[in-house]
Amino acid sequence: METYILSLDQGTTSSRAILFNQNGEIVHIAQKEFTQYFPQPGWVEHDANEIWGSILAVIASCLSEAEVSPEQITGIGITNQRETTVVWDKETGKPIYNAIVWQSRQTADICEDLKEKGYDSLFREKTGLLIDAYFSGTKVKWILDHVEGAREKAEQGKLLFGTIDTWLIWKLSGGKAHVTDYSNASRTLMFNIHELKWDDELLEILGVPKAMLPEVRPSSEIYANTVDYHFFGQEVPIAGAAGDQQAALFGQACFEEGMAKNTYGTGCFMLMNTGQKAIKSNHGLLTTIAWGIDGKVEYALEGSIFVAGSAIQWLRDGLRMFKDAKDSEAYAVKVKSTEGVYVVPAFVGLGTPYWDSEVRGAVFGLTRGTTKEHFIRATLESLAYQTKDVLGAMEKDSSILLKTLRVDGGAVKNNFLMEFQSNILGVPVERPVINETTALGAAYLAGLAVGYWKNRAEIKKQWNLDRRFVPMMTEEKREELYNGWKKAVHATMAFK
Ligand SMILES: Nc1ncnc2c1ncn2[C@@H]1O[C@H](COP(=O)(O)OP(=O)(O)O)[C@@H](O)[C@H]1O
Ligand SMILES: O=P(O)(O)OC[C@H](O)CO
């Protein structure tokens, strides 16, 4: 009987169930989208029960479409949109408010207040993060402040908090396990990443009772079995969990210090493994836990780019320049260069290393000769320049020089972009055969816990190269182009 690992990838817009075999190959994928709620400008919420329903639906369709029975599943790995916050009633299992999504800005005022009180460096020091509405801590506070009677119930231990991994493990185990893993805990603004425990001082400042927090566990471990009715009469071990970006770092087999991956989706998330060292950033990066495994935790530096693939969607839907994102490549290669055109897609501000939420997008260098092709090429190039900005910050903070960059996500199919990325970084860019690195990472974490794979050395061998892009540009050209980008970004930030 063939056996598999089932990976549950709970993302911001859809839930997916992916079956992997022992070679780390995809056997089947099932996917389901769910509702996005925008109750006020800048707010983003999900219905945690709808997410749970979407997970049950994709599990059922994945198994039935692949004709795989539950007893063939050796273990389940979970990976999730990070920071998104759920608070629910321990008795009834009902969420007391919608899940507040990582993108949501509804706690910006709470953050301003904390910053005014001078708490920034304390949070930075202990959690590796910045005080920002992005992270879970102020979202929990918001729910406790806004739902009647919630704080009192939380203090009595009647409410539970969890990021999406915690919520799903709790549901799958029929309420047996209230746990999270180190990588997810490190995104909450409440977890001390050096002492590896919930931080009493920060909890006090945020007004979050400790009783509602999950137990923090390794990323690769059996947390509980599923209750059998979810799996048609079979109990299956839930054996691993990690936040989606950290899971992708694992799925890309970036196990050694200095190895990095960049995911090109709606935005870009770039993570560099820094081993057992938590490196403090002076250049606008986050320090985060990559995973907890083999009795220790390993850390990463992380940079965020808010607009990447969504700039290509803007060309497609906003400017109607083409019908399909993939057409951008054919247009870009019709011209030899952008002829000095730069697009700075700061539609929602700029992330690492600028952290400027007020700035908005701009275009520079237009002439009478500028064509659609130049415009498209310049927009694609902006993804690569932003990635170079992040890498520059990483190299300065870590003193590690990157040898190669591993890439994944929707936009890496664009060969022009990948060639340009390698040229502008001056290092090779490696695209793996399996682009579903997030789900694969979670499968590996679970598989290691149940002995489906022996160790990381075995996993490393399964990483297969699809294509390697090597730099062909001269150092002078690279500098000239990148200097142009830096001038464009600084001019954009000056225009407010
Ligand atoms: N060939 C391509 N060239 C450039 N961008 C692309 C290409 N194919 C997809 N994209 C972009 O990639 C993004 C989708 O990637 P995906 O990893 O699915 O994103 P997410 O997980 O953030 O939803 C879209 O924003 C799309 O515009
Ligand atoms: O769901 P994704 O892939 O957009 O990822 C969201 C990130 O984890 C947010 O930090």
Coordinates of C-alpha atoms and ligand atoms in Angstrom, one line a residue:
M1 CA 0.0 0.0 0.0
E2 CA 1.4 3.4 -1.1
T3 CA 1.5 5.9 1.8
Y4 CA 1.5 9.7 1.7
I5 CA 1.9 12.9 3.7
L6 CA -1.1 15.3 3.5
S7 CA -0.1 18.9 3.6
L8 CA -2.7 21.6 4.5
D9 CA -1.8 25.0 3.2
Q10 CA -4.1 27.6 4.6
G11 CA -3.4 30.8 2.7
T12 CA -4.8 34.3 2.7
T13 CA -7.2 33.7 -0.2
S14 CA -7.6 30.0 -0.4
S15 CA -7.1 26.7 1.4
R16 CA -5.3 23.8 -0.3
A17 CA -4.7 20.1 0.5
I18 CA -1.7 18.6 -1.2
L19 CA -0.7 15.0 -1.1
F20 CA 3.1 14.2 -1.3
N21 CA 4.7 10.9 -1.9
Q22 CA 8.0 9.7 -0.5
N23 CA 10.0 11.3 -3.3
G24 CA 8.6 14.7 -2.3
E25 CA 6.5 14.8 -5.5
I26 CA 3.0 16.1 -5.7
V27 CA 0.3 13.4 -6.1
H28 CA -2.7 15.6 -6.0
I29 CA -3.9 19.1 -5.2
A30 CA -7.4 20.3 -4.1
Q31 CA -8.1 24.0 -3.6
K32 CA -10.9 26.2 -2.3
E33 CA -11.3 29.9 -2.0
F34 CA -13.2 31.6 0.8
T35 CA -14.7 35.0 1.5
Q36 CA -12.7 38.1 2.2
Y37 CA -14.5 40.7 4.5
F38 CA -13.6 44.4 4.3
P39 CA -15.8 45.9 7.1
Q40 CA -14.1 49.3 6.9
P41 CA -11.3 50.8 4.7
G42 CA -8.0 49.1 5.5
W43 CA -9.7 46.3 7.6
V44 CA -9.5 42.7 6.4
E45 CA -11.3 39.8 8.1
H46 CA -12.0 36.1 7.6
D47 CA -14.7 33.8 9.0
A48 CA -12.6 31.2 10.9
N49 CA -15.5 28.7 10.6
E50 CA -15.6 29.2 6.9
I51 CA -11.8 28.5 6.8
W52 CA -12.3 25.4 8.8
G53 CA -15.1 24.3 6.4
S54 CA -12.8 25.0 3.4
I55 CA -10.1 22.8 5.0
L56 CA -12.5 19.9 5.5
A57 CA -13.7 20.3 1.9
V58 CA -10.3 20.2 0.4
I59 CA -9.2 17.2 2.5
A60 CA -12.3 15.3 1.3
S61 CA -11.9 16.3 -2.4
C62 CA -8.1 15.7 -2.4
L63 CA -8.5 12.1 -1.1
S64 CA -11.5 11.2 -3.2
E65 CA -10.1 12.7 -6.4
A66 CA -6.7 11.0 -5.8
E67 CA -8.5 7.8 -4.8
V68 CA -6.4 7.6 -1.7
S69 CA -7.9 6.2 1.5
P70 CA -7.3 7.8 5.0
E71 CA -5.2 4.8 6.2
Q72 CA -2.7 5.7 3.5
I73 CA -2.0 9.1 5.2
T74 CA 1.0 8.7 7.4
G75 CA 0.8 12.2 8.8
I76 CA -0.6 15.7 8.3
G77 CA 1.5 18.9 8.1
I78 CA 0.0 22.3 8.5
T79 CA 1.2 25.6 7.0
N80 CA -0.7 28.8 7.2
Q81 CA -1.0 32.5 6.5
R82 CA 0.8 33.9 9.5
E83 CA -0.3 36.5 12.2
T84 CA -4.0 36.2 11.4
T85 CA -5.7 36.0 14.8
V86 CA -8.6 33.9 16.0
V87 CA -10.2 34.1 19.5
W88 CA -12.8 31.4 20.4
D89 CA -14.8 30.1 23.3
K90 CA -13.2 27.0 24.8
E91 CA -16.6 25.4 25.7
T92 CA -18.6 26.0 22.5
G93 CA -15.7 26.2 20.0
K94 CA -17.2 29.3 18.5
P95 CA -15.0 32.2 17.5
I96 CA -16.1 35.4 19.3
Y97 CA -15.2 37.6 16.4
N98 CA -14.0 37.2 12.8
A99 CA -10.4 36.3 12.3
I100 CA -8.4 39.5 11.9
V101 CA -6.1 39.1 8.9
W102 CA -2.4 40.0 8.9
Q103 CA -3.1 42.6 6.2
S104 CA -5.7 44.4 8.4
R105 CA -4.8 47.9 9.7
Q106 CA -7.6 48.1 12.3
T107 CA -5.1 48.1 15.2
A108 CA -3.0 51.0 13.8
D109 CA -4.1 53.3 16.6
I110 CA -3.2 50.8 19.3
C111 CA 0.3 50.6 17.7
E112 CA 0.7 54.4 17.5
D113 CA -0.2 54.5 21.2
L114 CA 2.3 51.9 22.1
K115 CA 5.0 53.6 20.1
E116 CA 4.2 57.0 21.7
K117 CA 4.7 55.3 25.1
G118 CA 8.2 54.4 24.0
Y119 CA 7.8 50.6 23.8
D120 CA 9.3 50.1 20.3
S121 CA 12.7 49.0 21.3
L122 CA 11.4 46.7 24.1
F123 CA 9.2 44.8 21.6
R124 CA 12.0 44.9 19.0
E125 CA 14.5 43.5 21.4
K126 CA 12.3 40.7 22.8
T127 CA 10.3 39.6 19.7
G128 CA 12.5 40.6 16.7
L129 CA 9.5 42.4 15.2
L130 CA 8.3 46.1 15.0
I131 CA 5.2 47.4 16.7
D132 CA 2.9 47.2 13.7
A133 CA -0.7 46.2 13.0
Y134 CA 0.7 43.4 10.9
F135 CA 1.4 41.2 13.9
S136 CA -1.1 39.3 16.2
G137 CA -0.5 40.9 19.6
T138 CA -2.5 44.1 19.0
K139 CA -5.2 42.1 17.1
V140 CA -5.9 40.0 20.3
K141 CA -6.0 43.2 22.3
W142 CA -8.5 44.7 19.8
I143 CA -10.8 41.7 20.1
L144 CA -10.7 41.7 23.9
D145 CA -11.3 45.5 23.9
H146 CA -14.2 45.4 21.5
V147 CA -16.2 42.2 22.3
E148 CA -18.3 42.7 25.3
G149 CA -17.2 40.6 28.3
A150 CA -14.3 39.1 26.4
R151 CA -11.5 40.2 28.6
E152 CA -13.2 38.9 31.7
K153 CA -13.8 35.5 30.1
A154 CA -10.2 35.4 28.8
E155 CA -8.9 36.0 32.4
Q156 CA -11.1 33.1 33.6
G157 CA -9.5 30.9 31.0
K158 CA -12.7 30.6 29.0
L159 CA -11.4 31.9 25.7
L160 CA -8.5 30.6 23.6
F161 CA -6.3 32.5 21.2
G162 CA -4.6 31.1 18.2
T163 CA -3.1 31.8 14.8
I164 CA -4.6 29.7 12.0
D165 CA -2.3 26.7 12.6
T166 CA -3.5 26.6 16.3
W167 CA -7.2 27.0 15.2
L168 CA -6.9 24.1 12.7
I169 CA -5.0 21.8 15.0
W170 CA -7.6 22.4 17.7
K171 CA -10.5 21.7 15.3
L172 CA -8.8 18.7 13.7
S173 CA -8.0 17.2 17.1
G174 CA -11.6 17.8 18.4
G175 CA -10.3 20.4 21.0
K176 CA -7.6 18.0 22.4
A177 CA -4.6 20.1 21.4
H178 CA -4.2 23.9 21.9
V179 CA -0.7 24.4 20.5
T180 CA 1.3 26.4 18.1
D181 CA 4.9 26.0 16.7
Y182 CA 7.9 28.3 17.3
S183 CA 7.7 29.8 13.8
N184 CA 4.1 30.9 14.2
A185 CA 4.6 32.1 17.8
S186 CA 7.5 34.3 16.7
R187 CA 5.0 36.4 14.6
T188 CA 2.7 37.3 17.5
L189 CA 4.6 40.2 19.2
M190 CA 4.1 38.3 22.4
F191 CA 6.8 35.6 22.2
N192 CA 10.3 36.2 23.5
I193 CA 12.4 34.6 20.7
H194 CA 15.5 34.4 22.8
E195 CA 14.0 32.9 25.9
L196 CA 11.5 30.9 23.9
K197 CA 8.5 31.7 26.0
W198 CA 5.5 34.0 26.1
D199 CA 6.8 37.2 27.6
D200 CA 5.0 38.3 30.8
E201 CA 6.0 42.0 30.4
L202 CA 4.7 42.2 26.9
L203 CA 1.5 40.4 27.7
E204 CA 1.0 42.9 30.6
I205 CA 1.5 45.9 28.2
L206 CA -0.9 44.4 25.7
G207 CA -3.4 43.3 28.3
V208 CA -3.5 39.8 27.0
P209 CA -4.1 37.1 29.7
K210 CA -1.6 34.2 29.5
A211 CA -4.4 31.7 30.1
M212 CA -5.6 32.1 26.5
L213 CA -2.3 31.4 24.8
P214 CA -1.4 28.1 23.2
E215 CA 1.5 25.9 24.2
V216 CA 4.5 26.5 22.0
R217 CA 5.9 23.3 20.5
P218 CA 8.5 22.2 17.9
S219 CA 7.6 22.5 14.2
S220 CA 8.1 18.8 13.7
E221 CA 6.3 16.7 16.3
I222 CA 3.0 14.8 16.8
Y223 CA 0.7 17.3 18.4
A224 CA -2.4 15.1 18.5
N225 CA -4.4 12.7 16.3
T226 CA -7.3 13.8 14.2
V227 CA -10.7 12.8 15.6
D228 CA -11.8 9.9 13.4
Y229 CA -14.9 11.4 11.9
H230 CA -12.9 14.0 10.0
F231 CA -11.1 11.1 8.3
F232 CA -13.9 8.7 7.8
G233 CA -13.2 6.4 10.6
Q234 CA -9.4 6.8 10.8
E235 CA -7.2 8.7 13.2
V236 CA -4.2 10.4 11.6
P237 CA -1.3 12.1 13.4
I238 CA -1.0 15.9 13.0
A239 CA 2.7 15.9 13.0
G240 CA 4.1 19.3 11.9
A241 CA 3.3 23.0 11.6
A242 CA 5.0 26.2 10.4
G243 CA 4.1 29.6 9.1
D244 CA 4.0 29.6 5.3
Q245 CA 7.1 31.6 4.6
Q246 CA 9.2 29.6 7.0
A247 CA 7.7 26.4 5.6
A248 CA 8.8 27.5 2.1
L249 CA 12.4 28.1 3.5
F250 CA 12.2 24.5 4.7
G251 CA 10.7 23.2 1.5
Q252 CA 13.5 24.9 -0.4
A253 CA 16.0 22.9 1.7
C254 CA 17.6 26.2 2.9
F255 CA 19.0 24.3 6.0
E256 CA 22.4 26.0 6.2
E257 CA 23.3 29.4 7.5
G258 CA 23.3 32.0 4.7
M259 CA 20.9 30.1 2.4
A260 CA 17.9 32.2 1.3
K261 CA 14.7 32.0 -0.6
N262 CA 12.4 34.6 -2.1
T263 CA 8.8 33.9 -2.9
Y264 CA 7.3 36.0 -5.7
G265 CA 3.5 36.1 -5.1
T266 CA 1.2 39.1 -4.6
G267 CA 4.2 40.5 -2.6
C268 CA 7.6 39.1 -2.0
F269 CA 8.8 37.4 1.2
M270 CA 12.5 36.8 1.4
L271 CA 14.0 34.8 4.3
M272 CA 17.6 34.0 5.0
N273 CA 18.5 31.2 7.4
T274 CA 20.9 32.5 10.1
G275 CA 21.3 29.3 12.0
Q276 CA 21.2 29.3 15.8
K277 CA 21.9 33.1 15.8
A278 CA 19.1 35.6 16.2
I279 CA 20.6 38.5 14.3
K280 CA 19.3 41.9 15.3
S281 CA 18.5 44.1 12.3
N282 CA 19.6 47.6 11.8
H283 CA 18.3 47.8 8.3
G284 CA 14.5 47.3 8.6
L285 CA 14.4 43.5 8.6
L286 CA 12.5 41.2 11.0
T287 CA 14.2 38.6 13.1
T288 CA 12.1 35.5 13.2
I289 CA 12.2 31.9 14.2
A290 CA 12.6 29.7 11.1
W291 CA 11.5 26.5 12.9
G292 CA 12.1 24.4 16.0
I293 CA 13.4 20.9 15.2
D294 CA 15.9 18.4 16.5
G295 CA 15.7 19.9 20.0
K296 CA 16.7 23.5 18.9
V297 CA 15.4 26.5 17.1
E298 CA 16.9 28.1 14.1
Y299 CA 16.4 31.7 13.2
A300 CA 15.9 33.7 10.0
L301 CA 16.1 37.3 8.8
E302 CA 13.0 38.3 6.8
G303 CA 12.3 41.2 4.4
S304 CA 8.9 42.1 3.0
I305 CA 8.0 43.6 -0.3
F306 CA 4.3 44.6 -0.4
V307 CA 3.8 44.9 -4.2
A308 CA 5.4 42.4 -6.6
G309 CA 3.1 40.1 -8.6
S310 CA 0.3 42.5 -7.9
A311 CA 2.1 45.1 -10.0
I312 CA 1.8 42.7 -12.9
Q313 CA -1.9 42.4 -12.1
W314 CA -2.1 46.2 -12.2
L315 CA -0.7 46.2 -15.7
R316 CA -3.2 43.6 -16.7
D317 CA -6.4 44.8 -14.9
G318 CA -5.7 48.5 -14.2
L319 CA -3.8 49.5 -17.4
R320 CA -5.2 46.7 -19.5
M321 CA -1.8 46.1 -21.1
F322 CA -2.3 42.3 -21.6
K323 CA -4.8 39.6 -20.8
D324 CA -2.6 37.2 -18.9
A325 CA 0.2 37.8 -16.4
K326 CA 2.5 35.5 -18.4
D327 CA 2.2 37.7 -21.5
S328 CA 4.3 40.3 -19.6
E329 CA 7.4 38.3 -20.5
A330 CA 6.9 38.4 -24.3
Y331 CA 6.4 42.2 -24.2
A332 CA 9.4 42.7 -21.9
V333 CA 11.8 40.9 -24.2
K334 CA 10.7 42.9 -27.3
V335 CA 12.9 45.7 -26.2
K336 CA 16.6 45.6 -25.2
S337 CA 16.2 47.8 -22.1
T338 CA 13.7 50.1 -20.5
E339 CA 15.8 53.0 -21.9
G340 CA 16.0 54.6 -18.5
V341 CA 12.3 54.1 -17.4
Y342 CA 11.8 53.1 -13.8
V343 CA 8.5 52.1 -12.2
V344 CA 8.3 52.3 -8.4
P345 CA 5.2 50.3 -7.5
A346 CA 4.8 51.8 -4.0
F347 CA 1.0 51.4 -4.2
V348 CA 0.6 50.7 -0.5
G349 CA 3.8 52.3 0.7
L350 CA 7.2 50.6 0.8
G351 CA 8.4 47.7 3.1
T352 CA 12.0 46.6 3.8
P353 CA 14.3 48.6 4.1
Y354 CA 12.3 51.8 3.8
W355 CA 9.2 51.1 5.9
D356 CA 7.3 54.2 4.6
S357 CA 3.6 53.7 4.6
E358 CA 2.7 57.2 3.3
V359 CA 4.6 56.9 0.0
R360 CA 2.7 56.1 -3.2
G361 CA 3.9 54.8 -6.7
A362 CA 5.7 56.7 -9.4
V363 CA 7.2 56.4 -12.9
F364 CA 10.5 58.1 -14.0
G365 CA 12.4 58.6 -17.2
L366 CA 9.5 58.8 -19.7
T367 CA 10.3 60.1 -23.2
R368 CA 8.3 60.4 -26.4
G369 CA 9.8 57.1 -27.4
T370 CA 8.6 55.2 -24.4
T371 CA 6.3 52.3 -25.4
K372 CA 4.2 49.8 -23.6
E373 CA 7.0 47.3 -23.9
H374 CA 9.4 49.6 -21.9
F375 CA 6.7 50.2 -19.3
I376 CA 6.0 46.4 -18.8
R377 CA 9.7 45.7 -18.7
A378 CA 10.3 48.4 -16.1
T379 CA 7.5 47.1 -13.9
L380 CA 8.9 43.5 -14.0
E381 CA 12.4 44.9 -13.2
S382 CA 11.0 46.7 -10.2
L383 CA 10.4 43.3 -8.6
A384 CA 14.1 42.5 -9.0
Y385 CA 15.3 45.9 -7.7
Q386 CA 13.1 45.6 -4.6
T387 CA 14.5 42.1 -4.0
K388 CA 18.0 43.6 -4.3
D389 CA 17.1 46.3 -1.7
V390 CA 16.1 43.5 0.7
L391 CA 19.2 41.4 0.0
G392 CA 21.4 44.4 0.6
A393 CA 19.8 44.9 4.0
M394 CA 20.3 41.2 4.8
E395 CA 24.0 41.2 3.8
K396 CA 24.6 44.3 5.9
D397 CA 22.9 42.9 9.0
S398 CA 24.3 39.4 8.8
S399 CA 27.7 40.1 7.2
I400 CA 26.9 37.0 5.1
L401 CA 27.3 37.3 1.3
L402 CA 24.6 35.3 -0.5
K403 CA 25.9 32.6 -2.8
T404 CA 22.7 31.8 -4.6
L405 CA 19.0 32.8 -4.3
R406 CA 16.3 30.1 -4.4
V407 CA 13.0 31.3 -5.8
D408 CA 9.4 30.2 -5.8
G409 CA 5.9 31.6 -6.2
G410 CA 3.7 32.5 -9.2
A411 CA 5.9 35.0 -10.9
V412 CA 9.1 32.8 -11.1
K413 CA 7.7 31.2 -14.3
N414 CA 8.8 34.5 -15.9
N415 CA 12.2 33.7 -17.3
F416 CA 13.0 37.3 -18.2
L417 CA 12.3 38.3 -14.6
M418 CA 14.5 35.5 -13.3
E419 CA 17.4 36.4 -15.7
F420 CA 17.2 40.0 -14.7
Q421 CA 17.0 39.1 -11.1
S422 CA 20.3 37.2 -11.3
N423 CA 21.9 40.0 -13.3
I424 CA 20.9 42.7 -10.9
L425 CA 21.9 40.6 -7.8
G426 CA 25.1 39.3 -9.3
V427 CA 24.4 35.8 -8.0
P428 CA 22.8 32.8 -9.5
V429 CA 19.0 32.3 -9.1
E430 CA 17.8 28.8 -8.7
R431 CA 14.2 27.7 -9.5
P432 CA 13.2 24.3 -8.2
V433 CA 11.1 21.7 -10.0
I434 CA 8.5 21.8 -7.3
N435 CA 7.1 25.4 -6.9
E436 CA 4.7 24.4 -4.1
T437 CA 7.5 24.8 -1.6
T438 CA 5.3 26.0 1.3
A439 CA 3.2 22.8 1.3
L440 CA 6.2 20.7 0.7
G441 CA 8.0 22.3 3.7
A442 CA 5.0 21.4 5.9
A443 CA 4.9 17.9 4.5
Y444 CA 8.6 17.5 5.3
L445 CA 8.2 18.7 8.9
A446 CA 5.4 16.3 9.5
G447 CA 7.1 13.5 7.6
L448 CA 10.2 13.8 9.7
A449 CA 8.2 13.5 12.9
V450 CA 6.5 10.2 11.8
G451 CA 9.6 8.7 10.2
Y452 CA 8.4 9.0 6.6
W453 CA 11.7 10.7 5.9
K454 CA 14.8 9.9 7.9
N455 CA 16.5 13.3 8.2
R456 CA 17.2 16.6 6.5
A457 CA 20.1 15.1 4.5
E458 CA 17.6 12.8 2.8
I459 CA 15.3 15.8 2.1
K460 CA 18.1 17.9 0.7
K461 CA 18.7 15.3 -2.0
Q462 CA 15.1 15.7 -3.1
W463 CA 15.5 19.3 -4.0
N464 CA 15.7 19.3 -7.8
L465 CA 16.7 22.1 -10.0
D466 CA 14.4 23.2 -12.8
R467 CA 16.6 26.0 -14.0
R468 CA 19.5 28.0 -12.8
F469 CA 19.9 31.6 -14.0
V470 CA 23.4 33.0 -13.9
P471 CA 24.5 36.6 -14.0
M472 CA 25.6 37.8 -17.4
M473 CA 25.8 41.6 -16.8
T474 CA 29.0 43.5 -16.1
E475 CA 29.5 44.9 -12.6
E476 CA 29.4 48.5 -14.1
K477 CA 26.1 48.0 -15.8
R478 CA 24.6 46.5 -12.7
E479 CA 25.7 49.5 -10.7
E480 CA 24.5 51.9 -13.2
L481 CA 21.0 50.4 -13.3
Y482 CA 20.7 49.9 -9.6
N483 CA 21.8 53.5 -8.9
G484 CA 19.0 54.7 -11.2
W485 CA 16.6 52.6 -9.1
K486 CA 17.8 54.1 -5.9
K487 CA 17.4 57.6 -7.3
A488 CA 13.9 56.8 -8.4
V489 CA 12.9 55.4 -5.0
H490 CA 14.3 58.4 -3.1
A491 CA 12.6 60.8 -5.4
T492 CA 9.3 58.8 -4.9
M493 CA 9.6 59.1 -1.2
A494 CA 10.3 62.8 -1.4
F495 CA 7.0 63.3 -3.2
K496 CA 4.3 63.2 -0.5
Ligands
LIG1 N1 4.5 34.8 -15.9 C1 4.3 35.7 -14.9 N2 5.1 36.8 -15.0 C2 4.9 37.8 -14.0 N3 4.1 37.6 -12.9 C3 3.3 36.6 -12.9 C4 3.4 35.5 -13.9 N4 2.5 34.5 -13.5 C5 2.0 35.0 -12.3 N5 2.4 36.2 -12.0 C6 2.0 36.9 -10.8 O1 2.2 36.1 -9.7 C7 1.2 36.3 -8.7 C8 0.5 35.0 -8.3 O2 1.4 34.2 -7.6 P1 1.0 33.3 -6.4 O3 2.3 32.7 -5.8 O4 -0.1 32.5 -6.8 O5 0.5 34.5 -5.4 P2 -0.2 34.5 -4.0 O6 0.1 33.2 -3.2 O7 0.4 35.7 -3.3 O8 -1.7 34.6 -4.3 C9 0.1 37.2 -9.3 O9 0.2 38.5 -8.7 C10 0.6 37.3 -10.8 O10 0.4 38.7 -11.3
LIG2 O1 -1.1 33.6 2.5 P1 0.1 34.2 1.9 O2 0.9 33.3 1.0 O3 -0.2 35.6 1.2 O4 1.2 34.6 3.1 C1 0.9 35.5 4.1 C2 2.1 35.7 5.0 O5 2.3 34.5 5.8 C3 1.8 36.9 5.9 O6 2.9 37.1 6.8

